One Martini backbone bead per residue (centre of mass of N, CA, C, O) as a GRO file, in nm:
protein
  117
    1PRO     BB    1  -1.075   3.092   1.610
    2ARG     BB    2  -1.250   2.877   1.394
    3THR     BB    3  -1.190   2.631   1.137
    4PRO     BB    4  -1.362   2.470   0.919
    5VAL     BB    5  -1.350   2.120   0.831
    6ASP     BB    6  -1.293   1.860   0.593
    7ASN     BB    7  -1.278   1.511   0.565
    8LEU     BB    8  -1.136   1.367   0.286
    9TRP     BB    9  -1.204   1.071   0.101
   10ALA     BB   10  -1.025   0.883  -0.154
   11THR     BB   11  -1.086   0.578  -0.146
   12PRO     BB   12  -1.346   0.546  -0.323
   13ILE     BB   13  -1.205   0.632  -0.586
   14ALA     BB   14  -0.987   0.412  -0.591
   15ILE     BB   15  -1.171   0.168  -0.586
   16SER     BB   16  -1.315   0.232  -0.846
   17TYR     BB   17  -1.063   0.217  -1.021
   18PHE     BB   18  -0.964  -0.081  -0.948
   19THR     BB   19  -1.225  -0.223  -1.065
   20THR     BB   20  -1.116  -0.150  -1.379
   21ARG     BB   21  -0.818  -0.323  -1.391
   22LYS     BB   22  -0.815  -0.635  -1.386
   23LEU     BB   23  -0.746  -0.783  -1.128
   24GLN     BB   24  -0.516  -1.031  -0.984
   25ASN     BB   25  -0.432  -1.138  -0.705
   26ILE     BB   26  -0.480  -0.945  -0.460
   27THR     BB   27  -0.253  -0.713  -0.285
   28VAL     BB   28  -0.237  -0.535   0.002
   29VAL     BB   29   0.012  -0.280   0.086
   30SER     BB   30   0.226  -0.201   0.344
   31PRO     BB   31   0.527  -0.009   0.371
   32ASP     BB   32   0.448  -0.016   0.685
   33ALA     BB   33   0.347  -0.064   1.007
   34GLY     BB   34   0.168   0.210   1.030
   35GLY     BB   35  -0.034   0.114   0.763
   36VAL     BB   36  -0.220  -0.135   0.818
   37ALA     BB   37  -0.501  -0.013   0.873
   38ARG     BB   38  -0.527   0.122   0.595
   39ALA     BB   39  -0.498  -0.136   0.422
   40LYS     BB   40  -0.736  -0.286   0.547
   41MET     BB   41  -0.954  -0.080   0.464
   42PHE     BB   42  -0.901  -0.107   0.160
   43ARG     BB   43  -0.964  -0.406   0.137
   44GLU     BB   44  -1.258  -0.383   0.235
   45GLY     BB   45  -1.346  -0.207  -0.005
   46LEU     BB   46  -1.291  -0.415  -0.224
   47GLU     BB   47  -1.474  -0.640  -0.105
   48ALA     BB   48  -1.740  -0.466  -0.128
   49GLN     BB   49  -1.689  -0.490  -0.462
   50GLY     BB   50  -1.590  -0.811  -0.510
   51LEU     BB   51  -1.282  -0.807  -0.419
   52ARG     BB   52  -1.032  -1.008  -0.362
   53ALA     BB   53  -0.798  -0.981  -0.077
   54SER     BB   54  -0.488  -0.937   0.047
   55LEU     BB   55  -0.225  -0.903   0.299
   56ALA     BB   56   0.062  -0.681   0.337
   57MET     BB   57   0.405  -0.626   0.476
   58ILE     BB   58   0.663  -0.395   0.536
   59ILE     BB   59   0.972  -0.432   0.711
   60LYS     BB   60   1.174  -0.191   0.834
   61GLN     BB   61   1.505  -0.127   0.880
   62ARG     BB   62   1.692   0.059   1.079
   63ALA     BB   63   1.941   0.255   1.124
   64GLN     BB   64   2.182   0.290   1.360
   65ASN     BB   65   2.302   0.536   1.196
   66LEU     BB   66   2.342   0.822   1.072
   67GLY     BB   67   2.382   0.761   0.714
   68GLU     BB   68   2.301   0.484   0.704
   69ASP     BB   69   2.201   0.211   0.580
   70PRO     BB   70   1.952   0.027   0.579
   71GLY     BB   71   1.834  -0.249   0.634
   72PRO     BB   72   1.661  -0.500   0.576
   73SER     BB   73   1.368  -0.627   0.447
   74ASP     BB   74   1.040  -0.745   0.531
   75LEU     BB   75   0.794  -0.985   0.436
   76VAL     BB   76   0.441  -0.993   0.503
   77GLY     BB   77   0.337  -1.217   0.288
   78LYS     BB   78   0.184  -1.263  -0.036
   79VAL     BB   79   0.310  -1.180  -0.396
   80ASP     BB   80   0.328  -1.407  -0.582
   81GLY     BB   81   0.156  -1.330  -0.875
   82CYS     BB   82   0.061  -1.042  -0.794
   83ASP     BB   83  -0.150  -0.772  -0.751
   84CYS     BB   84  -0.030  -0.470  -0.623
   85ILE     BB   85  -0.127  -0.241  -0.350
   86ILE     BB   86  -0.004   0.049  -0.244
   87VAL     BB   87  -0.068   0.197   0.082
   88ASP     BB   88  -0.055   0.546   0.151
   89ASP     BB   89  -0.033   0.876   0.276
   90ILE     BB   90   0.264   1.003   0.227
   91ILE     BB   91   0.451   1.187  -0.024
   92ASP     BB   92   0.774   1.306  -0.066
   93THR     BB   93   1.023   1.130  -0.219
   94ALA     BB   94   0.942   0.811  -0.272
   95GLY     BB   95   1.131   0.604  -0.136
   96THR     BB   96   0.940   0.402   0.002
   97LEU     BB   97   0.776   0.332  -0.250
   98CYS     BB   98   1.009   0.230  -0.431
   99ASP     BB   99   1.115   0.016  -0.237
  100ALA     BB  100   0.854  -0.145  -0.223
  101ALA     BB  101   0.827  -0.213  -0.523
  102ASN     BB  102   1.100  -0.360  -0.548
  103GLU     BB  103   1.040  -0.572  -0.334
  104LEU     BB  104   0.792  -0.700  -0.471
  105ILE     BB  105   0.936  -0.783  -0.731
  106SER     BB  106   1.150  -0.967  -0.588
  107TYR     BB  107   0.885  -1.150  -0.482
  108GLY     BB  108   0.690  -1.170  -0.763
  109ALA     BB  109   0.533  -0.949  -0.863
  110LYS     BB  110   0.348  -0.865  -1.133
  111ARG     BB  111   0.209  -0.598  -1.015
  112VAL     BB  112   0.238  -0.234  -0.936
  113PHE     BB  113   0.058  -0.027  -0.725
  114ALA     BB  114  -0.056   0.308  -0.620
  115PHE     BB  115  -0.184   0.466  -0.309
  116ALA     BB  116  -0.235   0.810  -0.207
  117THR     BB  117  -0.341   1.067   0.030
   0.00000   0.00000   0.00000
């Protein structure tokens, strides 16, 4: 037997929320390379509501051996003086999300928000 399901998109609700936040110099950020398409779609949703936004991505270096600290991360894009929105899909321990937020602050982000589906 098959169980019918609906794929519910939370993105329109989040976009509606962020349009009320008086954001300036918006940058939508993917916390890893795998989420760039999701972040781009979110940015397009903001732009459809009249909010201009740029796109950035954090590239995480993986540890060589299990148990080692990962290497440094690289930021692709500009976040200095920006209101950043990290867009991610799943939050388990929030380690990636917190690391991304700290990374953005270290690069000069003015404020950091997060949205996860």
